[in-house]
Coordinates of C-alpha atoms in Angstrom, one line a residue:
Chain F
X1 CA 64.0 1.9 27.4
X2 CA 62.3 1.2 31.1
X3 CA 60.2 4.7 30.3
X4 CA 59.6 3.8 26.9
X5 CA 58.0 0.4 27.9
X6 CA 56.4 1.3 31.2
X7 CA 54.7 4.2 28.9
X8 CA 53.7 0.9 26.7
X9 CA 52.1 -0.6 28.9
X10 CA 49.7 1.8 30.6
X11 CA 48.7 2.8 27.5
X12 CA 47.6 -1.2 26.1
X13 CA 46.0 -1.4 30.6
X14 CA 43.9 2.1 29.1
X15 CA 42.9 0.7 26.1
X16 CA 39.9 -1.7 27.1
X17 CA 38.1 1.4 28.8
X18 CA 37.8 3.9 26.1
X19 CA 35.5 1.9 23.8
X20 CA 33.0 1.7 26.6
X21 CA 31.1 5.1 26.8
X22 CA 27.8 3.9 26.6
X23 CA 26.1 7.5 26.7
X24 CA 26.3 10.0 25.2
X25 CA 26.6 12.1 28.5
X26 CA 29.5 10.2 29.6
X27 CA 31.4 10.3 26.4
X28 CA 30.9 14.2 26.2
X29 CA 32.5 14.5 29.8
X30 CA 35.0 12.0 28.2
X31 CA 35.9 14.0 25.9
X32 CA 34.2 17.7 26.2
X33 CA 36.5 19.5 23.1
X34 CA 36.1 17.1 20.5
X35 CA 33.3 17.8 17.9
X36 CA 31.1 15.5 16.4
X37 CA 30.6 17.2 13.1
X38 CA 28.0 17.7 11.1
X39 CA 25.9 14.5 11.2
X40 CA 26.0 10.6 12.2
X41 CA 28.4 8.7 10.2
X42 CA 30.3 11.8 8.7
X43 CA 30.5 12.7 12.3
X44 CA 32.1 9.7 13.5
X45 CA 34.1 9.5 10.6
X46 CA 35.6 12.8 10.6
X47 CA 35.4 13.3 14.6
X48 CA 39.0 13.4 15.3
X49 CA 41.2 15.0 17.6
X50 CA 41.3 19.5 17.6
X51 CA 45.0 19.2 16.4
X52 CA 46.3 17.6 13.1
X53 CA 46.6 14.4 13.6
X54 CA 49.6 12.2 11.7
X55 CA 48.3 9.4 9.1
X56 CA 49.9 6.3 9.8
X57 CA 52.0 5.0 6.9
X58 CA 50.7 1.9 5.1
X59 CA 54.0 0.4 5.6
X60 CA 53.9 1.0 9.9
X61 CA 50.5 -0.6 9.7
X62 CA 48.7 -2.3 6.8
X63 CA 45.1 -1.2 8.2
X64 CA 41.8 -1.7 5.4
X65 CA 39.9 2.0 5.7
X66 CA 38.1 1.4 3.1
X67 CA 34.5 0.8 5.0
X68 CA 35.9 3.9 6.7
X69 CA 35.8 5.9 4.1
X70 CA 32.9 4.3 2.4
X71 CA 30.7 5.2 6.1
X72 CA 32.1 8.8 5.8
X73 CA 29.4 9.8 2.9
X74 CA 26.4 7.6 4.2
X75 CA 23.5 9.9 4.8
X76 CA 22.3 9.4 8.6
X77 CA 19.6 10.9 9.4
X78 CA 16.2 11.5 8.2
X79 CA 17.0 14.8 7.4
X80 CA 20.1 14.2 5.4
X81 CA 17.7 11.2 3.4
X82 CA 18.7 11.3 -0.4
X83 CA 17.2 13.9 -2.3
X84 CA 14.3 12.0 -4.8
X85 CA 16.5 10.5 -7.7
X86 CA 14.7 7.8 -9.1
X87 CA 17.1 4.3 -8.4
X88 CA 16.8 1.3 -10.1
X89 CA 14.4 -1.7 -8.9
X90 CA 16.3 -3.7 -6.1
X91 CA 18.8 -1.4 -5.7
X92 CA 20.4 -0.5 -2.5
X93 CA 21.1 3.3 -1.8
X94 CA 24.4 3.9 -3.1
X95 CA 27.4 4.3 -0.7
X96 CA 30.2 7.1 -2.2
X97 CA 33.1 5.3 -2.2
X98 CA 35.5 7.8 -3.0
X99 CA 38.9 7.8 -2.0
X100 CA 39.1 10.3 0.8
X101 CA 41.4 10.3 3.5
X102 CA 40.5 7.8 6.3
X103 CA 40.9 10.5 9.3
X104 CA 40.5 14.1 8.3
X105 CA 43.7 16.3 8.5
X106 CA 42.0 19.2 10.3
X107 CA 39.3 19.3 12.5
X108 CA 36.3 21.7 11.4
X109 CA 34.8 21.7 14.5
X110 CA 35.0 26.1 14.1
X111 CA 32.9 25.8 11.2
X112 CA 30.4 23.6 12.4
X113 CA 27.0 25.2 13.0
X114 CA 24.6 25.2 16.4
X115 CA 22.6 24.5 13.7
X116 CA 24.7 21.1 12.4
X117 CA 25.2 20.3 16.1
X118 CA 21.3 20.1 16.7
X119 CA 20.7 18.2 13.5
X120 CA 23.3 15.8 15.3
X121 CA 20.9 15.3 18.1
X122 CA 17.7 15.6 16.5
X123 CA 15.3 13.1 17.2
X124 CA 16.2 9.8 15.1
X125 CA 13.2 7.9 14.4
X126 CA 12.6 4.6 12.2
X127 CA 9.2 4.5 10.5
X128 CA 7.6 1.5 9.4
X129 CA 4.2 1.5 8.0
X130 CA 1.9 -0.8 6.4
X131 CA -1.3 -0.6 3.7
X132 CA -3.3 -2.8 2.5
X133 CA -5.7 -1.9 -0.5
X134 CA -8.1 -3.9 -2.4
X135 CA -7.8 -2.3 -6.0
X136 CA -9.9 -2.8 -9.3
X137 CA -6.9 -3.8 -11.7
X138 CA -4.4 -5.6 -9.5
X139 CA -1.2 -5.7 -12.4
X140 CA -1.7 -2.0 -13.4
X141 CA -1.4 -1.1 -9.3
X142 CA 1.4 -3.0 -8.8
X143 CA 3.3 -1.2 -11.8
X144 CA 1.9 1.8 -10.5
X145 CA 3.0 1.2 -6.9
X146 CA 6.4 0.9 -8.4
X147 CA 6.8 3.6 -10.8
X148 CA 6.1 5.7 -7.8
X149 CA 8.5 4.5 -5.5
X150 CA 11.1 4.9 -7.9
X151 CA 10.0 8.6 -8.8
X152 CA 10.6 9.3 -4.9
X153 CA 13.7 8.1 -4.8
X154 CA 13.0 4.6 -3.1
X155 CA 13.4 1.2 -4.2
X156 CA 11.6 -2.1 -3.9
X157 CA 12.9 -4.5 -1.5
X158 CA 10.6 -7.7 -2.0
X159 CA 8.5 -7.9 -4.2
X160 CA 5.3 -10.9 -5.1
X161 CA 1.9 -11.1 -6.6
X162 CA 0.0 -8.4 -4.7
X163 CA 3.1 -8.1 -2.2
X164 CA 5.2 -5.5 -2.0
X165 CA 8.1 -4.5 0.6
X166 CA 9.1 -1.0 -0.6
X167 CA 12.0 1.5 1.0
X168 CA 10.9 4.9 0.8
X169 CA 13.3 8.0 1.4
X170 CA 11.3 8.6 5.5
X171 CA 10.1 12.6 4.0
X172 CA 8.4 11.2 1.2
X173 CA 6.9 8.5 3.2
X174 CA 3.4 9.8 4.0
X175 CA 3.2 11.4 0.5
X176 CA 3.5 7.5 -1.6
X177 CA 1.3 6.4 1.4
X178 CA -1.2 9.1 0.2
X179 CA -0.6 8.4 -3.7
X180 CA -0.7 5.0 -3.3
X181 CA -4.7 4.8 -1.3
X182 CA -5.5 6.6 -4.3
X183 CA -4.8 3.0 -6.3
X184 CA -8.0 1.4 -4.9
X185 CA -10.0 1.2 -1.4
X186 CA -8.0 0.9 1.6
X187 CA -8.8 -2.0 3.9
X188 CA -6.1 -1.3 6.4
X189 CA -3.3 1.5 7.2
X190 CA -1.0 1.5 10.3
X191 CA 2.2 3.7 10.7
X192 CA 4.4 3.1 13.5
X193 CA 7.6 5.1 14.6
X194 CA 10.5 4.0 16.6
X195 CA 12.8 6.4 18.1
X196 CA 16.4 5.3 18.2
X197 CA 18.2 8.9 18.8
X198 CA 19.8 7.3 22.2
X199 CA 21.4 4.3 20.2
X200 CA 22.4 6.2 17.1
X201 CA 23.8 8.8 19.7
X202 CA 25.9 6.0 22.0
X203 CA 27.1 4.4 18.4
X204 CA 28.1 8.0 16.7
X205 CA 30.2 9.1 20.6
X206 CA 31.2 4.8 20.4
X207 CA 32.6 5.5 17.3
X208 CA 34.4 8.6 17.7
X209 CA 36.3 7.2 21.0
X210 CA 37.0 3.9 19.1
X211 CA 38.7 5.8 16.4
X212 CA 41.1 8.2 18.7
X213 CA 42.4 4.8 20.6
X214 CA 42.8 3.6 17.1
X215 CA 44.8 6.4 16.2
X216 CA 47.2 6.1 19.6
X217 CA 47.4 2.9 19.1
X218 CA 48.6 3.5 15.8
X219 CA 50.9 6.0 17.2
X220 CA 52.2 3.2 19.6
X221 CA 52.8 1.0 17.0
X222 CA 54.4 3.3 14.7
X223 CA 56.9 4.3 18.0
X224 CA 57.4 0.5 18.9
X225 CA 61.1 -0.7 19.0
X226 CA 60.8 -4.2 19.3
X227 CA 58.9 -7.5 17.7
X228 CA 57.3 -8.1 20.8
X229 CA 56.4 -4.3 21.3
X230 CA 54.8 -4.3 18.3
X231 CA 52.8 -7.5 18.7
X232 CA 51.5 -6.5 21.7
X233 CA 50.2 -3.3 20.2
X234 CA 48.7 -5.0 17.5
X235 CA 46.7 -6.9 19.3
X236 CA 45.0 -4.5 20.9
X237 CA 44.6 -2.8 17.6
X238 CA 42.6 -5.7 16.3
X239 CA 40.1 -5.6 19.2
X240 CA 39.7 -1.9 18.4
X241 CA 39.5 -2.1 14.5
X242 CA 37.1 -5.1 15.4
X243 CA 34.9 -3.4 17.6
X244 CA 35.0 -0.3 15.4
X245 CA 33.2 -2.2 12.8
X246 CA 31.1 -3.6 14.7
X247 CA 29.8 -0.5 15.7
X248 CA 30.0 1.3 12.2
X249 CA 28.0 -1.9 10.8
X250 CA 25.2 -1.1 13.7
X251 CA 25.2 2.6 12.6
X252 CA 25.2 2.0 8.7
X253 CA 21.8 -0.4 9.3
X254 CA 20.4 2.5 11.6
X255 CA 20.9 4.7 8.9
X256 CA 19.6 2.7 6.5
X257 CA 16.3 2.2 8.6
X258 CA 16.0 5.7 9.2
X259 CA 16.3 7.1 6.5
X260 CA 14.6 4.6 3.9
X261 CA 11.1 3.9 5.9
X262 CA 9.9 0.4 5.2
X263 CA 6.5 0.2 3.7
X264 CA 4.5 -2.6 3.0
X265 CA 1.8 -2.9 0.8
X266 CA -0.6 -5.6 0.1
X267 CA -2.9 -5.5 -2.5
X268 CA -6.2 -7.9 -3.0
X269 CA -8.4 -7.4 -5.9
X270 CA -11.9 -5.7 -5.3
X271 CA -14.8 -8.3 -4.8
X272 CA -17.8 -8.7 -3.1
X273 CA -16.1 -9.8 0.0
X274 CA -14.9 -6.4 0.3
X275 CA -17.4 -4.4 2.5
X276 CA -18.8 -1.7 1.3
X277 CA -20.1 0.7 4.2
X278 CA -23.7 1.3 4.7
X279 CA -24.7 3.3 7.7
X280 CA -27.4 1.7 10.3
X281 CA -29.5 0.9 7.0
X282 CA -31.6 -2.0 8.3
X283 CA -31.6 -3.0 4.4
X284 CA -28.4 -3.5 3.7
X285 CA -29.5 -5.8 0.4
X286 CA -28.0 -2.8 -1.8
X287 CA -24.1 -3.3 -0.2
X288 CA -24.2 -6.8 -2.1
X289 CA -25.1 -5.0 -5.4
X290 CA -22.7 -3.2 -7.8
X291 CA -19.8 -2.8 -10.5
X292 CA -17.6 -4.8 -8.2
X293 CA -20.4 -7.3 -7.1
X294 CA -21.2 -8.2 -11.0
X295 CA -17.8 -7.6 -12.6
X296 CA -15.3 -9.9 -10.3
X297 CA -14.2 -12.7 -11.4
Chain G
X1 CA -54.5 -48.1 5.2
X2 CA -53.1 -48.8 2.0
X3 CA -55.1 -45.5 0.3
X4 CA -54.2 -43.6 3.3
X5 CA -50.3 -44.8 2.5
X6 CA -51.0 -44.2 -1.4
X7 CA -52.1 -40.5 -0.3
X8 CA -48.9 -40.0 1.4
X9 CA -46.6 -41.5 -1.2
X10 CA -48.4 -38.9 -3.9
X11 CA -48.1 -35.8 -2.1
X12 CA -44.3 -36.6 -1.2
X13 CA -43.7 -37.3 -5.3
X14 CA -45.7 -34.1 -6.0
X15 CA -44.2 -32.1 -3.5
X16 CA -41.0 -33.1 -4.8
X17 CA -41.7 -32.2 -8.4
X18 CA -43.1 -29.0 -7.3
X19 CA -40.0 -27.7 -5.3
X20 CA -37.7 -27.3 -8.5
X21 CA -40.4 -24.9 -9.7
X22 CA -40.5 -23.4 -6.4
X23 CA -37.4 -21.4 -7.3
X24 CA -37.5 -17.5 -7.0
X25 CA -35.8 -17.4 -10.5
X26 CA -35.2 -19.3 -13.5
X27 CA -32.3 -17.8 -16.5
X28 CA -30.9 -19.9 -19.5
X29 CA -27.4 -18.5 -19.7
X30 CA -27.4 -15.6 -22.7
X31 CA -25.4 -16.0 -26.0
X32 CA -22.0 -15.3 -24.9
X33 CA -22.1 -16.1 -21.4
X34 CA -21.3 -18.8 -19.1
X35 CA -22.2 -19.8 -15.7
X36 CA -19.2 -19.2 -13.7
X37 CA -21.1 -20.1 -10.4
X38 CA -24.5 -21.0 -9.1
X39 CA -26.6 -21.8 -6.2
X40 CA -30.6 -21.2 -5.0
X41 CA -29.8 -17.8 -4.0
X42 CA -26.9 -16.8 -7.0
X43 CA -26.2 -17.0 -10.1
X44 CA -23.0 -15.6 -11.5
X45 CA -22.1 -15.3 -15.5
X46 CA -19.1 -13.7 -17.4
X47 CA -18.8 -12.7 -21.2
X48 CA -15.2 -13.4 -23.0
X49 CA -15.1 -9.3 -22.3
X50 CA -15.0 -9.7 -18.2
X51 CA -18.5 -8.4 -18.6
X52 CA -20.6 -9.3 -15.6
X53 CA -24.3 -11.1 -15.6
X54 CA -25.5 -12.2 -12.0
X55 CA -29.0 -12.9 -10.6
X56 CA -29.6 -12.6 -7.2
X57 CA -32.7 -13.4 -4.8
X58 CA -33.0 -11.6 -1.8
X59 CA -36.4 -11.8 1.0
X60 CA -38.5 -9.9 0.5
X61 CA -40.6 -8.3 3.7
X62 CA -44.3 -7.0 4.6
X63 CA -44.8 -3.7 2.4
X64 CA -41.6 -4.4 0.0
X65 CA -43.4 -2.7 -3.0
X66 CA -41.5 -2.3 -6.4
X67 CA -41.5 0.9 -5.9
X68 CA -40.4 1.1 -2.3
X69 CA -37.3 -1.2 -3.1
X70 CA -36.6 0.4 -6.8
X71 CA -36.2 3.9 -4.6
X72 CA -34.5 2.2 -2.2
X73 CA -31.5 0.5 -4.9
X74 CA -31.4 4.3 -6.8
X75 CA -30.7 6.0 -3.5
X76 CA -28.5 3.9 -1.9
X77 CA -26.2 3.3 -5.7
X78 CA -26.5 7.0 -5.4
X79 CA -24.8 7.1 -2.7
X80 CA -22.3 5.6 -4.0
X81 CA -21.8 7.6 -6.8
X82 CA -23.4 5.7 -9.7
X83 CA -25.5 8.3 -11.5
X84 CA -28.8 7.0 -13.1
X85 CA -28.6 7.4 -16.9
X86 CA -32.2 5.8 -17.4
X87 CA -35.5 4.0 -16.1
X88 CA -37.6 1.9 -17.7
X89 CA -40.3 -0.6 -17.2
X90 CA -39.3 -4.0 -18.1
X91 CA -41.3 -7.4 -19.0
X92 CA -39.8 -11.1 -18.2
X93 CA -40.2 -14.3 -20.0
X94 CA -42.9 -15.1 -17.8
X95 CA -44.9 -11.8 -17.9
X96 CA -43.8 -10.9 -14.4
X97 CA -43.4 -7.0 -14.4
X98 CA -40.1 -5.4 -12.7
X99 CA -37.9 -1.6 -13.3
X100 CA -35.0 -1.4 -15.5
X101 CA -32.2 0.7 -14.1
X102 CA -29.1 1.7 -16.3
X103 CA -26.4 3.7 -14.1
X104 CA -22.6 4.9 -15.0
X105 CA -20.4 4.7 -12.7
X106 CA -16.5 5.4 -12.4
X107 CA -14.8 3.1 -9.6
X108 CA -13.5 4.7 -6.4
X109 CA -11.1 6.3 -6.1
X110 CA -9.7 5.0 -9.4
X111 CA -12.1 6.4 -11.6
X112 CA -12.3 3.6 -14.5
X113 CA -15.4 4.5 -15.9
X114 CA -18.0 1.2 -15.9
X115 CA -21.3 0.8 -17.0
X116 CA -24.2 -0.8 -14.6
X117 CA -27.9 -2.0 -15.4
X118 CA -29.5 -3.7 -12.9
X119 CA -33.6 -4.8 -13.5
X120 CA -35.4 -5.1 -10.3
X121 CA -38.5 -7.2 -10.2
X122 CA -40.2 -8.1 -6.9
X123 CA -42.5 -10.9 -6.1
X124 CA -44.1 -11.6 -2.5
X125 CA -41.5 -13.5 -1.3
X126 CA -38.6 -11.9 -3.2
X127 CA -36.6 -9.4 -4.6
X128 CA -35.0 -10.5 -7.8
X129 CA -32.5 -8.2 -9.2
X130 CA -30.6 -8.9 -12.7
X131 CA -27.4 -7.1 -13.0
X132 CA -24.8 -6.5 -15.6
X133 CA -21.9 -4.7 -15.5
X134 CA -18.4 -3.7 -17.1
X135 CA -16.3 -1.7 -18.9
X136 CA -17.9 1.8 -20.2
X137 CA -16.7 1.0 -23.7
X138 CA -19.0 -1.7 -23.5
X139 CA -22.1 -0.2 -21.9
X140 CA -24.1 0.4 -25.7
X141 CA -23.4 -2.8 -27.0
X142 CA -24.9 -5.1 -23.7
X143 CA -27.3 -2.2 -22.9
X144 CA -29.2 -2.9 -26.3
X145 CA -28.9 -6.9 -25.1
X146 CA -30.9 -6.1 -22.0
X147 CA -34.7 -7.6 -23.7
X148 CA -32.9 -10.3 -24.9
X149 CA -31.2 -11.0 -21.5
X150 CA -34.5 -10.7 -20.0
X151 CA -36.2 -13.2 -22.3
X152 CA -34.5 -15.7 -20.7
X153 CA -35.5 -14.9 -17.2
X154 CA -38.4 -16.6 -15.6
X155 CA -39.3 -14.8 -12.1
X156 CA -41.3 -16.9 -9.2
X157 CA -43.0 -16.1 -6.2
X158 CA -46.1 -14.6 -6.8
X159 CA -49.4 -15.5 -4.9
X160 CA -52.9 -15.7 -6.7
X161 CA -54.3 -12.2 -6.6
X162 CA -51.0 -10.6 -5.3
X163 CA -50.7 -6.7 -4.8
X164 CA -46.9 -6.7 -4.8
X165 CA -46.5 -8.3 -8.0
X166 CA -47.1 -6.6 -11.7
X167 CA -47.1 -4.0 -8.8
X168 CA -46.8 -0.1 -9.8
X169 CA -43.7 1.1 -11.2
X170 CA -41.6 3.6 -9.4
X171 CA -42.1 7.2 -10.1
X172 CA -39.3 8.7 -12.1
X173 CA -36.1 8.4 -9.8
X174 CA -32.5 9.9 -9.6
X175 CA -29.3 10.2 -8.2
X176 CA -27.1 12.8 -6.7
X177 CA -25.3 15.1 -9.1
X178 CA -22.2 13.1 -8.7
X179 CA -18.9 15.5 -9.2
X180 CA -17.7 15.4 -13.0
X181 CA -14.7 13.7 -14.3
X182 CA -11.3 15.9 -14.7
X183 CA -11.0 15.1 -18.0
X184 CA -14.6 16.0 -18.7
X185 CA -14.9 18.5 -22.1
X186 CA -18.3 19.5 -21.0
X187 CA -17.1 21.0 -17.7
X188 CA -15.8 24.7 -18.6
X189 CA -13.2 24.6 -16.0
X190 CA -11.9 22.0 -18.5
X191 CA -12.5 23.7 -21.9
X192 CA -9.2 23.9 -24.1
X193 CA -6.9 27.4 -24.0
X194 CA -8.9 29.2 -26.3
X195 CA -5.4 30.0 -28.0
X196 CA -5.2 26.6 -29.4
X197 CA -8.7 26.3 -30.1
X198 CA -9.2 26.7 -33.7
X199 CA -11.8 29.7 -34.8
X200 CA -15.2 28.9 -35.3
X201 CA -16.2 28.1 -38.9
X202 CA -19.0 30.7 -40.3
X203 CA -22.1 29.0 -40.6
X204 CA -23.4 28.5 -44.8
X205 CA -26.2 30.4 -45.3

């Protein structure tokens, strides 16, 4: 009974110390055999200990994985960005929420590829660009703007007169940018990248550590003999669990952000106010004259 | 005193009813159009169509010859890729004598084919240049109103026994081949599979 609670309690003194690796270095000296999987959120869902690990019984522990296994199937990385299926207007990517099991039974770490551990580690990067295009027929390039998006497998975030806030899967971004300059003149472009590969990486090595104390614990509780045993265990549990989804929340929106680039478009229709270019001419009478000088409204 | 006062008083008032006649251009709005806005230097029309009519004044400078500036607008619209269809010399209300320039042009980028006519008259102290423009599908209908646009158009600015004005016209000008539209039958590159093309028909005798 001493053992038993003496091993209880230098495993709850152990617990506030394992959600802490805050690089990726120090979690891999943490924990050097473990294998992150294949990519982000997979990874930290299905990182688990080499061995079989026991699923807790509902009945031990009535613990909601259901965001768990909803994170398992979010694509995480640019390269793992949907493939181009057109979604509906205002949608959100889809999550898979399939009922898998919350911890995987076997560890595939043998089957993962140098190639699937690089992608891992591969540069994450967040692109947000910007456009803004004076165009001849503003309601047929706003439809247009649209219809394109949704043929690349984006969708339209925010949307006004002339305003647009579109999420566009990050490969296809440059290629709408292109289509879309082709909708009128561009006044303005601007692209701008944001590397976040040494936060997704701390989150994706946070993540897998959270989830093997969550799994002692668990193992702890399931082991406990008395009320107060169990309580204790608990407790600590719910900081875990809480933490945990903390983290998996940070990692879903870095996802989200990396793969769906944010692009905004602003569109003005054509006028005289719009320049057009006329190179050292010291008449430039001729730039005020035109289609778009005569025909605007 | 009192003649020397009367003196001044007259060539005030006559000064005053001389500057409204002072001004470089002078248009009754066309059947069909209205004045959408208008000021000494602009003066902007619209059709129920969105077809365009606008007058504009600009300086003109030492040596600004009808031909100089009519060379100038082709090149520069050129340049732009409007293609000159046609040039022709023109006559306003007021006899002054100016270039007619009809242009098609497709918008960049976009390619919505428009139509563009602008009439260039210059005086000593101005160029005046009447343009109209809009949608292609409209370009035969307000081409053939051009005389009648220009009957309304009084033009300003001439001094006695000026060069510049009634001036020569421009020799015969054009644009840049400009590239041809995708869609364009003429092009070969875009000629129909001959295996759909149905056979020639034998000419009668």
């Amino acid at each position: 009974m001493l053992r038993r609670s003496l091993l209880l309690l230098s495993s709850l003194l152990l617990v506030p110390g394992l959600g802490c690796a805050k690089r990726a270095s120090d979690a891999e000296s943490a924990a050097p055999s473990m294998d992150y999987g294949g990519d982000g959120m997979a990874a930290a869902g299905s990182a688990g200990p080499s061995e079989p690990s026991p699923m807790p019984s509902r009945e031990a522990y009535d613990f909601d994985d259901s965001k768990l296994a909803e994170a398992r199937d979010v694509p995480t990385s640019v390269q793992a960005a949907p493939a181009t299926t057109p979604r509906p207007s205002g949608g959100k990517p889809e999550i898979a929420t399939d009922n898998k099991p919350i911890m995987p039974e076997v560890s595939k770490g043998d089957e993962v590829s140098d190639t699937e551990r690089k992608k891992q580690f591969a540069r994450q990067i967040i692109y947000t660009a910007e456009l803004q295009l004076s165009v001849y027929k503003l309601d047929d390039a706003m439809q247009r703007a649209e219809a394109l998006t949704l043929a690349a497998g984006g969708y339209v975030q925010n949307m006004s007169q002339g305003y647009y806030v579109l999420r566009i899967p990050a490969p296809a971004l440059r290629g709408i940018m292109d289509e879309l300059a082709h909708l009128g003149v561009v006044e303005a472009r601007t692209l701008q990248a944001r590397d976040v590969s040494e936060e997704f990486v701390d989150l994706t090595t946070r993540i897998r550590v959270l989830r093997e104390t969550q799994q002692q614990l668990l193992a702890l509780l399931r082991s406990a003999r008395t009320v107060e045993e169990a309580l204790k265990v608990r407790a600590s549990l719910d900081g875990v669990t809480m933490e945990l989804e903390q983290a998996m929340g940070r990692l879903r929106l870095l996802e989200s952000l990396i793969g769906f680039s944010t692009l905004t478009v602003r569109m003005s229709l054509r006028g005289p106010q719009n320049a057009v270019p006329s190179s050292n001419d010291p008449f430039p009478w001729v730039d005020g004259l035109g289609v778009e000088a005569t025909e605007w409204n | 005193m009192t003649i020397t006062t009367m003196h001044r008083t007259a060539l005030l008032g006559l000064a005053f009813l001389v500057l409204p006649a002072c001004a470089a251009y002078k248009i009754q709005p066309p059947v069909g159009f209205a004045v959408v806005s208008e000021n000494d230097w602009q003066t902007r029309m619209k059709a129920q169509d969105n077809v365009g009519l606008t007058l504009q004044r600009f300086e003109n400078v030492k040596g600004g010859t009808l031909g100089f500036w009519g060379a100038d607008l082709v090149k520069k619209l050129g340049n732009r890729n409007y293609t000159l269809v046609s040039q022709s010399p023109i006559k306003t209300k007021n006899g002054k004598t100016g270039t007619r320039f009809d242009f098609d042009y497709e918008t960049y980028d976009t390619e919505l084919p428009k139509f563009y006519t602008a009439v260039l008259v210059v005086t000593d102290r101005h160029k005046i240049v009447l343009q109209v423009a809009g949608d292609q599908q409209f370009a035969a209908a307000y081409r053939a109103r051009i005389p009648e646009l220009l009957a309304e158009l009084k033009v300003r600015g001439c001094k006695a026994g000026s060069k510049i004005c009634n001036g020569a016209q421009p020799p015969k000008l054009s644009t840049p081949l400009v590239k041809k539209s995708k869609a364009d039958p003429a092009d070969p590159a875009n000629a129909p599979d001959t295996a759909t093309t149905p056979p020639p028909v034998a000419a009668k005798p």
